[in-house]
Amino acid sequence: PDLLPTCNGEITTMSFLQDVVDILLQYVVKSFDRSTKVIDFHYPNELLQEYNWELADQPQTLEEILLNCRTTLKYAIKTGHPRYFNQLSTGLDMVGLAADWLTSAANTNMFTYEIAPVFVLLEYVTLRKMREMVGWPGGCGDGIFSPGGAISNMYAMLIARFKMFPEVKEKGMAAIPRLVAFTSEHSHFSVKKGAAALGIGTDSVILIRCDERGKMIPSDLERRIVEAKQKGFVPFLVSATAGTTVYGAFDPLIAIADICKKYKVWMHVDGAWGGGLLMSRKHKWKLNGIERANSVTWNPHKMMGVPLQCSALLVREEGLMQSCNQMHASYLFQQDKHYDLSYDTGDKALQCGRHVDVFKLWLMWRAKGTTGFEAQIDKCLELAEYLYNKIKNREGYEMVFDGKPQHTNVCFWYIPPSLRGMEDSEERTSCLMKVAPVIKARMMEYGTTMVSYQPLGDKVNFFRMVISNPAATHQDIDFLIDEIERLGQDL
């Protein structure tokens, strides 16, 4: 087309980008408008047939390109909508959005100070601040922004293994004994996925029992570590969870830290979901003991509402990531540059190309201050408590576990009228299993709201309501309850 860098393309470019921005701004405003749908749902084959998405040999006009932009947003899920509760990452932050636009315009890579001077410094400053909040003296240690919590957890396994057996880097798994890792049965699937990717194997991840609230039982952890050692295996990592995906449970970190110390095992805390509570004076006690961890995963793109993606791995020992991952590529990390080489951080990453994720978090932190994040997080937790108080004794609802939620996860069954008088039986259970999926399908077809559901252990499908969007209000919670009842009353 006639856009830059085409000769005299400035005017066309400005007008095209202005049109794009107008489309985006309309979408942003719509995202917060409760009278609009959260989703305009179509089945995949309908959406494929309704529009021509195919790539052609000949270019399209700019008008058609703008139409493509509009169409894409028309069917996008409004994750910033106050009634979107489907994932742990929700909301749409204006400063974060601005930062993301700036990052794309700067379009650089995070590997050296040479090509990303400001971004590299901001990563240094921000990670140090996050380590300070974890409780490591003076924010000492190391860290990196990675493409999501699963990769952050994998980094932790990689570094823990290297710390115990540095020869694994050159010689591979054949040169070292059989390793085992431990994590709770409610932990995120990424711990097993990381073990598979690193050649440790999913069978080497031992799942520790949880209590009825979803917290790891320390005595079971110790028993399983002793058992593994007796079999000749080498325990190398315990991954404790601060904010489990489904129940929002916080493992007892102090007890786990004691066990890790006793058996000289690396302690990792997966705080992808719960790490944000470190920003809140009222709630950070739930992470007591995190300062004793060797590494921590913390995803600001979840509870703190930073645009996707923004996940940090924090490591207590400095220099370990570098020795674990560096390959000394001489075409990037020349040793005779004219500035301090410690700012060339790319060699401690697994990636070569790495997106700039830090700027969104840094700019939002500047705009809100720690107190702004604190207010936002406290509000979301207060909304979860409001929901819990509203449904715990309400007809047609059953809580999945007793007691008020520790995080914003509220887990419950909706019991439709036809099942309310029924005795507990296999028949009732198999009927109840179908309720949440039907209500969810109707939610999506009407487009009014979205909430996640899942089974867990011996518990059949239940709703998992999570709140991380500061735009949500008490009225939105009321709306959700009414909507579930409206969509499920005939079941």
XYZ file of C-alpha atoms in Angstrom:
491
model
C 0.000 0.000 0.000
C 0.838 3.709 0.066
C 2.060 3.693 3.658
C 5.524 4.541 4.954
C 8.241 3.757 4.014
C 6.736 4.493 0.576
C 7.830 7.857 -0.794
C 5.506 10.646 0.480
C 3.579 8.072 2.498
C 3.343 10.225 5.647
C -0.153 11.597 5.107
C -1.715 8.243 4.159
C 0.064 6.594 7.102
C -1.187 9.161 9.613
C -4.734 8.875 8.367
C -4.641 5.047 8.332
C -3.260 4.845 11.869
C -5.779 7.453 13.031
C -8.557 5.203 11.680
C -7.063 2.200 13.475
C -6.861 4.159 16.719
C -10.511 5.203 16.314
C -11.505 1.530 15.954
C -9.485 0.665 19.056
C -10.900 3.537 21.111
C -14.474 2.548 20.243
C -13.667 -0.995 21.357
C -12.144 0.253 24.618
C -15.230 2.314 25.451
C -17.505 -0.603 24.530
C -15.504 -2.921 26.794
C -16.729 -1.039 29.860
C -20.305 -0.593 28.658
C -22.489 -3.066 30.554
C -25.223 -2.847 27.910
C -22.885 -4.510 25.377
C -22.248 -8.239 25.222
C -19.129 -9.796 26.689
C -19.026 -12.069 23.656
C -20.739 -12.333 20.269
C -20.504 -16.121 20.101
C -20.338 -18.083 16.846
C -19.306 -21.704 16.349
C -15.895 -22.093 14.653
C -17.283 -23.382 11.343
C -19.813 -20.491 11.193
C -17.076 -17.936 11.737
C -14.851 -19.586 9.138
C -17.631 -19.588 6.557
C -19.057 -16.150 7.254
C -15.904 -14.244 6.279
C -13.036 -14.789 3.933
C -9.966 -15.181 6.167
C -7.730 -16.714 3.499
C -4.390 -15.199 2.466
C -4.130 -14.121 -1.155
C -1.387 -13.324 -3.658
C -2.675 -9.818 -4.324
C -2.779 -7.034 -1.704
C -6.037 -5.749 -0.255
C -7.023 -2.085 -0.024
C -6.567 -0.156 3.194
C -10.384 0.017 3.503
C -10.466 -3.765 3.542
C -7.650 -3.874 6.099
C -9.626 -1.557 8.402
C -12.652 -3.798 7.926
C -10.525 -6.780 8.957
C -9.605 -4.922 12.136
C -13.263 -4.181 12.905
C -14.358 -7.761 12.248
C -11.619 -9.206 14.445
C -12.664 -7.007 17.376
C -16.364 -7.682 16.729
C -15.851 -11.336 17.654
C -13.134 -10.799 20.250
C -14.018 -11.621 23.860
C -14.176 -8.375 25.831
C -11.787 -9.431 28.588
C -12.007 -5.921 30.060
C -15.811 -6.131 30.403
C -16.888 -5.870 34.073
C -18.847 -9.133 33.662
C -16.050 -11.241 32.212
C -14.923 -13.571 35.024
C -13.656 -16.484 32.972
C -9.904 -16.375 33.510
C -7.379 -15.303 36.134
C -6.316 -12.468 33.815
C -9.102 -9.936 33.203
C -9.561 -6.187 32.963
C -8.251 -3.512 30.649
C -5.901 -0.966 32.150
C -5.556 2.294 30.212
C -1.955 3.032 31.196
C -1.007 -0.599 30.547
C -2.619 -0.357 27.123
C -0.704 2.843 26.333
C 2.518 1.134 27.429
C 1.792 -1.820 25.165
C 1.281 0.496 22.188
C 4.567 2.239 22.941
C 6.374 -1.111 23.270
C 5.098 -2.211 19.852
C 6.149 1.063 18.249
C 9.662 0.756 19.756
C 9.733 -2.854 18.508
C 13.001 -3.968 20.061
C 14.401 -7.074 21.674
C 15.303 -7.493 25.335
C 18.704 -9.146 24.955
C 21.179 -6.261 25.222
C 21.552 -2.740 26.588
C 22.870 -1.896 23.125
C 19.412 -2.164 21.525
C 17.036 -1.757 24.487
C 18.723 0.656 26.876
C 15.697 1.993 28.755
C 13.797 -1.296 28.764
C 16.795 -3.223 30.131
C 17.197 -0.691 32.957
C 13.471 -0.777 33.752
C 13.573 -4.572 33.950
C 16.497 -4.281 36.380
C 14.670 -1.711 38.548
C 11.298 -3.485 38.497
C 12.621 -6.967 39.263
C 14.647 -5.561 42.162
C 11.514 -3.888 43.548
C 9.555 -7.146 43.217
C 12.301 -9.081 45.042
C 12.206 -6.467 47.802
C 8.468 -7.121 48.162
C 9.115 -10.858 48.363
C 11.313 -9.988 51.355
C 14.833 -10.660 50.102
C 17.245 -8.179 51.776
C 17.747 -5.080 49.621
C 15.984 -6.803 46.728
C 19.087 -8.925 46.128
C 19.038 -11.754 43.615
C 18.128 -12.168 39.981
C 15.125 -12.566 37.724
C 13.604 -12.312 34.305
C 10.278 -11.607 32.612
C 9.193 -14.728 30.762
C 6.294 -15.612 28.438
C 3.914 -16.698 31.223
C 3.788 -18.591 34.511
C 4.344 -22.014 32.930
C 7.695 -20.875 31.521
C 8.617 -19.122 34.790
C 7.991 -22.399 36.642
C 10.081 -24.268 34.077
C 12.940 -21.790 34.593
C 12.772 -22.534 38.330
C 13.105 -26.293 37.675
C 15.950 -25.702 35.236
C 17.869 -23.533 37.700
C 17.193 -25.807 40.696
C 18.522 -28.796 38.730
C 21.600 -26.833 37.610
C 22.300 -25.690 41.182
C 22.405 -29.307 42.382
C 24.082 -30.861 39.314
C 25.865 -28.198 37.201
C 27.250 -30.945 34.913
C 23.738 -31.514 33.528
C 24.212 -28.468 31.284
C 26.947 -30.151 29.212
C 26.349 -33.845 29.847
C 22.558 -34.020 29.992
C 20.293 -36.185 32.139
C 22.284 -39.370 31.532
C 25.096 -37.998 33.688
C 23.014 -37.430 36.819
C 20.873 -39.553 39.176
C 17.089 -39.870 38.899
C 15.577 -36.582 40.095
C 12.170 -36.074 41.707
C 10.137 -32.907 42.285
C 7.216 -32.407 44.673
C 4.131 -30.254 44.313
C 0.562 -30.336 45.604
C -2.221 -32.244 43.883
C -3.946 -28.860 43.343
C -0.897 -27.246 41.746
C -0.759 -25.946 38.183
C -0.193 -28.472 35.371
C 2.893 -26.516 34.286
C 5.044 -28.248 36.919
C 4.510 -31.590 35.152
C 4.810 -29.922 31.758
C 8.176 -28.439 32.746
C 9.389 -31.837 33.962
C 8.399 -33.345 30.607
C 10.141 -30.583 28.639
C 13.348 -30.789 30.695
C 13.641 -34.551 30.278
C 12.966 -35.209 33.967
C 9.653 -36.881 33.112
C 6.152 -36.428 34.514
C 6.468 -39.621 36.591
C 9.184 -37.819 38.543
C 6.719 -35.189 39.777
C 5.239 -36.464 43.028
C 1.864 -34.977 43.952
C 1.402 -34.200 47.643
C -1.997 -34.491 49.299
C -4.017 -31.378 50.124
C -6.437 -30.662 52.951
C -10.107 -29.944 52.214
C -9.278 -26.275 51.502
C -6.684 -27.232 48.880
C -3.507 -26.518 50.885
C -0.532 -28.864 50.710
C -0.171 -31.068 53.825
C 3.433 -30.634 55.077
C 3.561 -34.008 56.873
C 2.690 -35.753 53.594
C 5.422 -33.766 51.823
C 8.036 -34.889 54.350
C 6.849 -38.507 54.181
C 7.110 -38.535 50.366
C 10.590 -36.930 50.390
C 11.865 -39.580 52.810
C 10.240 -42.318 50.726
C 11.858 -41.036 47.514
C 15.298 -40.901 49.141
C 14.899 -44.475 50.389
C 14.222 -45.561 46.798
C 17.493 -43.903 45.733
C 15.895 -40.906 44.002
C 17.229 -37.363 44.493
C 14.652 -34.751 45.579
C 15.694 -31.522 43.865
C 12.669 -29.189 44.031
C 9.495 -28.511 45.965
C 7.015 -26.233 44.197
C 4.622 -24.686 46.696
C 1.608 -22.806 45.364
C 0.531 -19.362 46.561
C -2.977 -19.108 45.123
C -3.994 -22.368 43.452
C -5.785 -22.133 40.109
C -9.127 -23.568 41.208
C -9.522 -23.065 44.982
C -7.194 -20.067 45.321
C -5.444 -21.857 48.207
C -2.150 -20.760 49.755
C 0.193 -23.579 50.744
C 1.719 -23.261 54.271
C 5.038 -21.767 53.147
C 6.771 -21.623 56.542
C 6.278 -25.352 57.216
C 7.335 -26.156 53.641
C 10.446 -23.956 53.987
C 11.424 -25.869 57.156
C 11.169 -29.180 55.299
C 13.132 -27.869 52.292
C 15.869 -26.646 54.624
C 16.001 -29.973 56.484
C 16.392 -32.027 53.298
C 18.400 -29.407 51.344
C 15.844 -29.125 48.555
C 15.239 -26.042 46.384
C 12.040 -24.275 47.414
C 10.062 -22.685 44.600
C 6.852 -20.723 45.164
C 4.418 -20.568 42.260
C 2.733 -17.273 43.085
C 1.540 -16.706 39.518
C -1.985 -16.082 40.819
C -1.406 -15.122 44.463
C 1.814 -13.115 44.162
C -0.103 -9.871 43.667
C -1.252 -10.057 47.316
C 2.280 -8.986 48.291
C 1.104 -5.493 47.281
C -1.608 -5.526 49.969
C -0.855 -4.850 53.631
C -4.164 -6.481 54.518
C -3.617 -9.759 52.665
C 0.120 -10.388 52.310
C 0.226 -12.528 55.480
C -1.131 -15.323 53.282
C 2.348 -15.507 51.726
C 4.265 -15.549 55.024
C 7.434 -17.586 54.482
C 7.827 -16.655 50.813
C 11.019 -14.788 51.706
C 12.592 -18.202 52.430
C 12.015 -19.451 48.872
C 14.888 -19.922 46.424
C 12.694 -18.798 43.537
C 9.265 -17.250 43.011
C 6.899 -17.010 40.030
C 4.708 -13.895 40.063
C 2.362 -12.910 37.195
C 1.384 -9.231 37.247
C -0.920 -10.017 34.285
C -3.270 -11.810 36.662
C -4.249 -10.181 39.961
C -2.589 -6.843 39.137
C -4.355 -6.465 35.779
C -1.265 -5.747 33.658
C -2.003 -6.487 29.966
C -0.885 -9.939 28.771
C 1.690 -11.075 29.006
C 3.684 -10.180 32.077
C 5.190 -12.938 34.209
C 8.291 -12.704 36.361
C 10.578 -15.375 37.736
C 12.547 -14.126 40.738
C 15.645 -15.989 41.969
C 17.290 -15.417 45.339
C 20.854 -16.296 44.293
C 22.472 -13.870 41.889
C 24.470 -15.195 38.937
C 22.825 -18.617 38.899
C 20.530 -17.926 35.925
C 23.485 -16.669 33.941
C 25.717 -19.676 34.573
C 22.786 -22.033 33.986
C 21.723 -20.595 30.636
C 24.553 -18.628 29.049
C 26.006 -19.749 25.736
C 28.383 -16.812 25.079
C 27.098 -16.085 21.557
C 29.831 -13.771 20.293
C 27.575 -11.996 17.784
C 25.356 -10.632 20.578
C 27.337 -10.662 23.779
C 30.719 -9.326 22.669
C 33.030 -8.985 25.654
C 34.769 -5.814 24.415
C 31.797 -3.413 24.348
C 32.200 0.134 25.640
C 29.605 -0.104 28.464
C 28.987 -2.226 31.583
C 28.251 -5.727 30.247
C 26.181 -6.702 33.275
C 23.254 -4.950 31.562
C 23.352 -7.418 28.648
C 20.841 -9.738 30.266
C 19.862 -11.816 27.232
C 22.259 -14.676 27.921
C 20.455 -15.710 31.091
C 17.194 -16.250 29.180
C 16.161 -19.446 27.392
C 14.825 -17.340 24.552
C 16.942 -15.347 22.187
C 14.132 -13.107 20.929
C 12.318 -11.780 23.962
C 9.341 -9.415 23.967
C 9.450 -6.299 26.137
C 7.007 -7.182 28.939
C 8.323 -4.935 31.691
C 7.219 -1.533 30.375
C 3.483 -2.134 30.966
C 4.081 -3.077 34.604
C 6.588 -0.302 35.223
C 4.371 2.423 33.717
C 1.274 1.205 35.599
C 3.262 1.106 38.846
C 4.350 4.692 38.216
C 0.754 5.705 37.517
C -0.859 3.926 40.482
C 1.917 3.623 43.006
C 1.999 0.566 45.242
C -1.033 1.960 47.079
C -3.045 2.018 43.841
C -2.352 -1.667 43.207
C -3.166 -2.348 46.843
C -6.572 -0.639 46.585
C -7.359 -2.510 43.371
C -6.442 -5.899 44.885
C -8.251 -5.248 48.174
C -11.362 -4.323 46.195
C -11.302 -7.583 44.207
C -10.926 -9.628 47.402
C -13.776 -7.683 49.000
C -15.995 -8.463 45.986
C -15.184 -12.176 46.303
C -16.178 -12.076 49.965
C -19.400 -10.272 49.022
C -20.233 -13.030 46.529
C -19.420 -15.724 49.085
C -21.605 -14.105 51.767
C -24.426 -13.712 49.285
C -24.584 -17.322 48.115
C -23.347 -19.387 51.085
C -26.857 -19.728 52.561
C -28.871 -18.952 49.452
C -31.304 -21.530 48.126
C -29.956 -23.339 45.093
C -26.273 -22.924 45.955
C -23.763 -25.269 47.570
C -20.209 -24.294 48.397
C -17.440 -26.644 47.238
C -15.423 -26.111 50.425
C -16.288 -24.571 53.784
C -15.204 -21.167 54.966
C -14.592 -17.856 53.274
C -12.227 -17.854 50.305
C -8.573 -16.922 50.838
C -8.244 -15.409 47.379
C -10.889 -14.233 44.894
C -11.778 -17.797 43.868
C -15.340 -18.657 44.935
C -16.215 -22.275 44.093
C -19.833 -23.400 44.138
C -22.493 -25.599 42.593
C -25.725 -24.149 41.339
C -28.467 -26.672 42.195
C -31.400 -26.249 39.791
C -34.959 -26.598 41.193
C -35.342 -30.183 39.918
C -32.398 -31.407 42.040
C -33.095 -29.492 45.234
C -35.150 -32.082 47.076
C -33.142 -35.039 45.834
C -31.179 -37.405 48.098
C -27.453 -37.622 47.494
C -27.177 -40.426 44.930
C -25.350 -41.414 41.774
C -28.277 -40.149 39.755
C -28.158 -36.728 41.432
C -24.377 -36.530 40.904
C -24.600 -37.365 37.212
C -27.353 -34.751 36.764
C -25.365 -32.135 38.699
C -22.336 -32.775 36.505
C -24.267 -31.489 33.464
C -25.600 -28.294 35.070
C -22.560 -25.998 34.902
C -21.680 -26.844 31.250
C -25.261 -26.147 30.117
C -25.445 -22.823 31.985
C -21.998 -21.861 30.630
C -23.059 -22.645 27.044
C -26.176 -20.492 27.494
C -24.095 -17.667 28.999
C -21.917 -17.659 25.912
C -24.827 -17.830 23.469
C -26.562 -14.900 25.209
C -23.166 -13.212 25.580
C -24.051 -11.683 28.956
C -21.227 -12.971 31.158
C -18.571 -15.674 31.370
C -17.543 -17.810 34.359
C -15.312 -20.854 34.351
C -16.278 -24.336 35.547
C -14.407 -27.609 36.063
C -14.473 -30.900 37.961
C -11.755 -31.539 40.584
C -10.882 -34.873 42.169
C -14.138 -36.561 43.160
C -16.123 -33.329 42.782
C -18.224 -33.008 39.622
C -18.376 -29.801 37.531
C -18.668 -26.672 39.673
C -18.380 -22.955 38.929
C -15.102 -21.239 39.764
C -15.778 -17.548 40.002
C -12.626 -15.405 40.022
C -12.358 -11.633 40.260
C -9.298 -9.710 39.095
C -10.962 -6.889 37.162
C -11.107 -3.635 39.158
C -14.015 -2.507 36.933
C -16.331 -5.095 38.539
C -18.816 -3.883 41.174
C -21.330 -5.323 43.658
C -23.990 -4.858 40.966
C -22.012 -7.088 38.589
C -21.868 -9.821 41.228
C -25.648 -9.455 41.765
C -26.134 -9.636 38.008
C -24.085 -12.820 37.783
C -26.142 -14.593 40.471
C -29.410 -13.549 38.806
C -28.084 -14.658 35.431
C -27.066 -18.134 36.670
C -30.542 -18.536 38.181
C -32.256 -17.270 35.019
C -30.259 -19.599 32.774
C -30.605 -22.615 35.062
C -34.135 -22.432 36.405
C -35.589 -24.900 33.874
C -32.868 -27.532 34.354
